[in-house]
Amino acid sequence: MLTLQQLSYIHPNKELLFNNISLTVNKQEKIALIGNNGSGKSTLLKIIAGELQHFEGQLTIDSEAYYVPQVFGQYNHLSIAQALRIDQKLNALKEILNGITTEENFNLLNDDWTIENRCKEALKHWQLDNLDLSLKMGALSGGQKTKVFLAGIFIHQPELVLLDEPGNHLDILGRQLLYSFIQSIKCTLLVVSHDRKLLNLLNMVCELSQYGIKVYGGNYDFYKEQKQIENDALNHDIQNKEKALRKAREKERETIQRQQKLDARGKKKQTKAGMGKAMMDKMKNDAENSSSKLKSVHIEKIDGISQELSALRSSRPDIDKIKLGFDHSTLHKGKILFTAKNINFGYTQPIWKENLNFQISSGERISFSGPNGSGKTTLIKLLLGDLEPKTGTIYRAENKSVYIDQDYSLLANELNVYEQAGQFNNSSLEDHEIKIRLNRFLFSKEEWEKPCSALSGGERMRLLLCCLTLNRKSPDTIILDEPTNNLDIQNVEILTAALNQYQGTLIVVSHDETFLEQIEIEREISLKS
């Protein structure tokens, strides 16, 4: 079905992205392609789809791939029919049915007499039956655009489907449809996703890294088990290497001390024997040379062990290297922070079918749930005081709230990493202390000058977490709006670990059920528009 042999790709700026990628995908296999942000997952899908040209190697594919991209802005000027590449067929069918039976129309239709019915069925399945195919893609929401391209799979019935983060813009109901689709489809699938529930529906995991592709013959849970075994073995190797380094240093110290004692004894004997100065100088030089050779042997051995240890440590997953450290909120647990009484919002008509009544107390972990367009972000703005309800009242207690959206836009794109950290430093930390914090969050010296505008989703998340630890006072409330959408799995795990250390109030909007479970959400406020 699909074979990659020693594939390499170099960015237009001449930077190597990946090298010697080899993979074989067989018919009807359902494969997850995972890897850290920047490892080249989306690029590899684009190469397979024919949208990018690889630099070296060979790509063999039996049939044209159907590609569902992660972003859709490039289609905004097209109609739905044009984006799905069915506009000419539909037009030809329409003209034939109206009596315009030209050879060109028959060639365009290519005997696909069910194309119109398949379109209706596919759009209805993905809850888009109210959309006109002539409507411009730019008029659709992110979730609707995703569903349009997913509907195209049923319309075109390809043998190979490439999905790049298909769940990113889907609400929970949309994701349920996606999960059912993944389970029932009979074609070959290659999926990039950080949705662990989706990944568990696939029967093979391929991990892309700078070292190539490593294949794990099972679903995501199986992959995690294998990675844990690998990481346990790695940690065992690191401990053994640390032990060997300590022993080598002790051996060096003992050898030098022993040599110094021998040299001192020899000097005493030489003095007692009344040896001449020339002979004493020669013996002193011989002793120094001997000591130098011994020291050189030990230094070489210690350097070798140190390099091996450094290589082992650098191969640790980032989540094991990162040093978190959230302070606790100073508010006592149970203090009432927000009280909503019969609130609603809307300029022409109310957003919610029923007015909202709820109370949020300090220390709670709450999710706002509801389909796309149900007003979750509006409710966040009402809590923060950016909007006021059109009906009802909302009480907001004095508290320090931080709102984190899916783009982590609290960061200023015009600043570099170090400058941005400095903006949050209201606890008078010295420069070197800020740099230590940045290193804890995996920002090395080489990245301090990197502009925030050039950071990936995972890097933006890590920098913002780092910045929050620089504040004199930890936020009382953290509000997150789809925080995992632009993160790879490893960065989702870093965010999860940070939030589980945080002891303040947590309010989250997310369609990622696994993420919500792992950050131990206690209560759900459900919205219906």
Tab-separated table of N, CA, C and O in Angstrom, residues 287-351:
chain	number	residue	atom	x	y	z
A	287	ALA	N	59.014	11.206	38.814
A	287	ALA	CA	57.818	11.056	39.655
A	287	ALA	C	56.673	11.913	39.142
A	287	ALA	O	55.514	11.494	39.099
A	288	GLU	N	57.017	13.162	38.742
A	288	GLU	CA	55.978	14.063	38.216
A	288	GLU	C	55.382	13.517	36.924
A	288	GLU	O	54.170	13.601	36.701
A	289	ASN	N	56.251	12.986	36.051
A	289	ASN	CA	55.767	12.401	34.781
A	289	ASN	C	54.855	11.208	35.047
A	289	ASN	O	53.832	11.026	34.374
A	290	SER	N	55.276	10.388	36.027
A	290	SER	CA	54.463	9.214	36.382
A	290	SER	C	53.096	9.651	36.905
A	290	SER	O	52.062	9.086	36.522
A	291	SER	N	53.077	10.671	37.774
A	291	SER	CA	51.814	11.182	38.329
A	291	SER	C	50.939	11.756	37.227
A	291	SER	O	49.721	11.566	37.205
A	292	SER	N	51.594	12.477	36.307
A	292	SER	CA	50.851	13.104	35.199
A	292	SER	C	50.194	12.051	34.314
A	292	SER	O	49.043	12.200	33.892
A	293	LYS	N	50.949	10.952	34.043
A	293	LYS	CA	50.390	9.876	33.215
A	293	LYS	C	49.207	9.213	33.901
A	293	LYS	O	48.177	8.932	33.278
A	294	LEU	N	49.340	8.964	35.206
A	294	LEU	CA	48.245	8.360	35.966
A	294	LEU	C	46.999	9.247	35.936
A	294	LEU	O	45.878	8.781	35.728
A	295	LYS	N	47.245	10.554	36.162
A	295	LYS	CA	46.127	11.516	36.171
A	295	LYS	C	45.446	11.561	34.807
A	295	LYS	O	44.223	11.588	34.706
A	296	SER	N	46.273	11.534	33.748
A	296	SER	CA	45.738	11.583	32.384
A	296	SER	C	44.854	10.371	32.089
A	296	SER	O	43.795	10.488	31.470
A	297	VAL	N	45.300	9.184	32.547
A	297	VAL	CA	44.522	7.955	32.335
A	297	VAL	C	43.163	8.069	33.020
A	297	VAL	O	42.113	7.736	32.445
A	298	HIS	N	43.162	8.568	34.269
A	298	HIS	CA	41.903	8.700	35.015
A	298	HIS	C	40.986	9.759	34.410
A	298	HIS	O	39.768	9.557	34.331
A	299	ILE	N	41.593	10.884	33.984
A	299	ILE	CA	40.784	11.955	33.371
A	299	ILE	C	40.103	11.444	32.110
A	299	ILE	O	38.920	11.701	31.858
A	300	GLU	N	40.861	10.689	31.312
A	300	GLU	CA	40.303	10.135	30.074
A	300	GLU	C	39.135	9.194	30.366
A	300	GLU	O	38.092	9.241	29.708
A	301	LYS	N	39.317	8.360	31.397
A	301	LYS	CA	38.256	7.419	31.763
A	301	LYS	C	37.022	8.165	32.285
A	301	LYS	O	35.887	7.868	31.901
A	302	ILE	N	37.243	9.170	33.152
A	302	ILE	CA	36.133	9.950	33.720
A	302	ILE	C	35.402	10.717	32.626
A	302	ILE	O	34.165	10.768	32.612
A	303	ASP	N	36.166	11.313	31.692
A	303	ASP	CA	35.538	12.046	30.576
A	303	ASP	C	34.665	11.123	29.735
A	303	ASP	O	33.560	11.495	29.323
A	304	GLY	N	35.160	9.909	29.484
A	304	GLY	CA	34.387	8.945	28.688
A	304	GLY	C	33.077	8.579	29.369
A	304	GLY	O	32.008	8.578	28.738
A	305	ILE	N	33.152	8.311	30.689
A	305	ILE	CA	31.931	7.963	31.439
A	305	ILE	C	30.982	9.158	31.481
A	305	ILE	O	29.767	9.002	31.331
A	306	SER	N	31.534	10.370	31.680
A	306	SER	CA	30.709	11.585	31.745
A	306	SER	C	29.957	11.820	30.436
A	306	SER	O	28.779	12.184	30.440
A	307	GLN	N	30.635	11.607	29.320
A	307	GLN	CA	29.989	11.784	28.018
A	307	GLN	C	28.872	10.766	27.813
A	307	GLN	O	27.798	11.097	27.304
A	308	GLU	N	29.145	9.513	28.197
A	308	GLU	CA	28.113	8.472	28.081
A	308	GLU	C	26.911	8.806	28.965
A	308	GLU	O	25.759	8.632	28.556
A	309	LEU	N	27.186	9.310	30.184
A	309	LEU	CA	26.114	9.677	31.109
A	309	LEU	C	25.300	10.845	30.555
A	309	LEU	O	24.064	10.845	30.628
A	310	SER	N	25.998	11.822	29.972
A	310	SER	CA	25.311	12.986	29.389
A	310	SER	C	24.392	12.553	28.246
A	310	SER	O	23.265	13.035	28.122
A	311	ALA	N	24.887	11.616	27.409
A	311	ALA	CA	24.077	11.114	26.289
A	311	ALA	C	22.841	10.378	26.796
A	311	ALA	O	21.743	10.539	26.245
A	312	LEU	N	22.999	9.594	27.849
A	312	LEU	CA	21.862	8.864	28.426
A	312	LEU	C	20.840	9.839	29.000
A	312	LEU	O	19.637	9.687	28.789
A	313	ARG	N	21.325	10.847	29.736
A	313	ARG	CA	20.408	11.821	30.342
A	313	ARG	C	19.652	12.609	29.284
A	313	ARG	O	18.473	12.910	29.451
A	314	SER	N	20.327	12.947	28.181
A	314	SER	CA	19.676	13.743	27.135
A	314	SER	C	18.601	12.946	26.401
A	314	SER	O	17.709	13.516	25.778
A	315	SER	N	18.679	11.618	26.461
A	315	SER	CA	17.664	10.793	25.795
A	315	SER	C	16.439	10.540	26.677
A	315	SER	O	15.485	9.901	26.257
A	316	ARG	N	16.469	11.076	27.907
A	316	ARG	CA	15.293	10.994	28.774
A	316	ARG	C	14.147	11.793	28.170
A	316	ARG	O	14.367	12.831	27.541
A	317	PRO	N	12.894	11.364	28.347
A	317	PRO	CA	11.757	12.172	27.901
A	317	PRO	C	11.764	13.528	28.601
A	317	PRO	O	12.174	13.627	29.760
A	318	ASP	N	11.300	14.568	27.901
A	318	ASP	CA	11.320	15.918	28.465
A	318	ASP	C	10.578	16.012	29.788
A	318	ASP	O	10.975	16.759	30.680
A	319	ILE	N	9.493	15.249	29.911
A	319	ILE	CA	8.693	15.335	31.135
A	319	ILE	C	9.495	14.873	32.346
A	319	ILE	O	9.249	15.301	33.476
A	320	ASP	N	10.500	14.010	32.153
A	320	ASP	CA	11.344	13.571	33.259
A	320	ASP	C	12.437	14.591	33.573
A	320	ASP	O	13.029	14.563	34.648
A	321	LYS	N	12.741	15.486	32.602
A	321	LYS	CA	13.791	16.481	32.823
A	321	LYS	C	13.241	17.754	33.445
A	321	LYS	O	13.931	18.454	34.172
A	322	ILE	N	11.991	18.073	33.138
A	322	ILE	CA	11.433	19.367	33.512
A	322	ILE	C	11.236	19.469	35.019
A	322	ILE	O	10.921	18.490	35.676
A	323	LYS	N	11.476	20.641	35.544
A	323	LYS	CA	11.312	20.881	36.982
A	323	LYS	C	10.153	21.862	37.163
A	323	LYS	O	10.272	23.042	36.881
A	324	LEU	N	9.020	21.341	37.622
A	324	LEU	CA	7.858	22.189	37.852
A	324	LEU	C	7.984	22.816	39.240
A	324	LEU	O	8.976	22.676	39.895
A	325	GLY	N	6.979	23.497	39.697
A	325	GLY	CA	7.091	24.108	41.015
A	325	GLY	C	6.085	25.213	41.213
A	325	GLY	O	6.455	26.370	41.384
A	326	PHE	N	4.819	24.874	41.193
A	326	PHE	CA	3.768	25.866	41.430
A	326	PHE	C	3.629	26.124	42.932
A	326	PHE	O	3.598	25.199	43.730
A	327	ASP	N	3.523	27.403	43.296
A	327	ASP	CA	3.137	27.737	44.666
A	327	ASP	C	1.638	27.496	44.807
A	327	ASP	O	0.906	27.445	43.831
A	328	HIS	N	1.194	27.379	46.052
A	328	HIS	CA	-0.233	27.187	46.304
A	328	HIS	C	-0.945	28.535	46.365
A	328	HIS	O	-0.356	29.550	46.725
A	329	SER	N	-2.218	28.527	46.002
A	329	SER	CA	-3.041	29.724	46.188
A	329	SER	C	-3.168	30.014	47.677
A	329	SER	O	-3.226	29.103	48.500
A	330	THR	N	-3.185	31.302	48.027
A	330	THR	CA	-3.288	31.675	49.455
A	330	THR	C	-4.734	31.693	49.937
A	330	THR	O	-4.987	31.853	51.128
A	331	LEU	N	-5.703	31.533	49.011
A	331	LEU	CA	-7.107	31.530	49.422
A	331	LEU	C	-7.448	30.235	50.151
A	331	LEU	O	-6.998	29.154	49.746
A	332	HIS	N	-8.233	30.319	51.201
A	332	HIS	CA	-8.606	29.092	51.888
A	332	HIS	C	-9.611	28.308	51.037
A	332	HIS	O	-10.431	28.884	50.329
A	333	LYS	N	-9.489	26.994	51.127
A	333	LYS	CA	-10.337	26.118	50.315
A	333	LYS	C	-11.792	26.265	50.743
A	333	LYS	O	-12.102	26.266	51.934
A	334	GLY	N	-12.683	26.412	49.760
A	334	GLY	CA	-14.105	26.530	50.044
A	334	GLY	C	-14.626	27.954	49.994
A	334	GLY	O	-15.844	28.170	50.037
A	335	LYS	N	-13.728	28.946	49.876
A	335	LYS	CA	-14.179	30.341	49.763
A	335	LYS	C	-14.972	30.513	48.465
A	335	LYS	O	-14.535	30.062	47.402
A	336	ILE	N	-16.120	31.150	48.507
A	336	ILE	CA	-16.950	31.344	47.308
A	336	ILE	C	-16.297	32.403	46.409
A	336	ILE	O	-16.081	33.547	46.824
A	337	LEU	N	-15.958	32.002	45.174
A	337	LEU	CA	-15.302	32.905	44.220
A	337	LEU	C	-16.290	33.519	43.238
A	337	LEU	O	-16.185	34.694	42.892
A	338	PHE	N	-17.231	32.702	42.737
A	338	PHE	CA	-18.199	33.168	41.744
A	338	PHE	C	-19.586	32.636	42.090
A	338	PHE	O	-19.725	31.455	42.432
A	339	THR	N	-20.578	33.506	41.960
A	339	THR	CA	-21.973	33.077	42.100
A	339	THR	C	-22.773	33.678	40.948
A	339	THR	O	-22.810	34.897	40.781
A	340	ALA	N	-23.385	32.790	40.137
A	340	ALA	CA	-24.216	33.233	39.019
A	340	ALA	C	-25.678	32.957	39.340
A	340	ALA	O	-26.029	31.840	39.717
A	341	LYS	N	-26.497	34.009	39.207
A	341	LYS	CA	-27.932	33.867	39.470
A	341	LYS	C	-28.714	34.272	38.228
A	341	LYS	O	-28.713	35.437	37.838
A	342	ASN	N	-29.337	33.257	37.593
A	342	ASN	CA	-30.194	33.474	36.418
A	342	ASN	C	-29.511	34.296	35.327
A	342	ASN	O	-30.110	35.176	34.730
A	343	ILE	N	-28.228	34.008	35.068
A	343	ILE	CA	-27.522	34.818	34.064
A	343	ILE	C	-27.740	34.274	32.653
A	343	ILE	O	-27.929	33.066	32.440
A	344	ASN	N	-27.730	35.199	31.693
A	344	ASN	CA	-27.753	34.859	30.281
A	344	ASN	C	-27.102	36.002	29.529
A	344	ASN	O	-26.903	37.086	30.075
A	345	PHE	N	-26.764	35.721	28.271
A	345	PHE	CA	-26.090	36.737	27.471
A	345	PHE	C	-26.524	36.606	26.015
A	345	PHE	O	-26.824	35.518	25.542
A	346	GLY	N	-26.534	37.712	25.307
A	346	GLY	CA	-26.876	37.702	23.894
A	346	GLY	C	-27.310	39.085	23.467
A	346	GLY	O	-27.982	39.792	24.220
A	347	TYR	N	-26.914	39.485	22.260
A	347	TYR	CA	-27.237	40.829	21.780
A	347	TYR	C	-28.651	40.895	21.193
A	347	TYR	O	-29.347	41.887	21.328
A	348	THR	N	-29.071	39.829	20.528
A	348	THR	CA	-30.426	39.814	19.955
A	348	THR	C	-31.311	38.788	20.648
A	348	THR	O	-32.493	39.034	20.872
A	349	GLN	N	-30.718	37.640	21.002
A	349	GLN	CA	-31.471	36.615	21.731
A	349	GLN	C	-30.527	35.882	22.674
A	349	GLN	O	-29.311	35.884	22.460
A	350	PRO	N	-31.036	35.278	23.730
A	350	PRO	CA	-30.175	34.618	24.718
A	350	PRO	C	-29.367	33.475	24.103
A	350	PRO	O	-29.851	32.739	23.233
A	351	ILE	N	-28.125	33.320	24.567
A	351	ILE	CA	-27.271	32.211	24.099
A	351	ILE	C	-27.796	30.882	24.623
A	351	ILE	O	-27.854	29.893	23.896
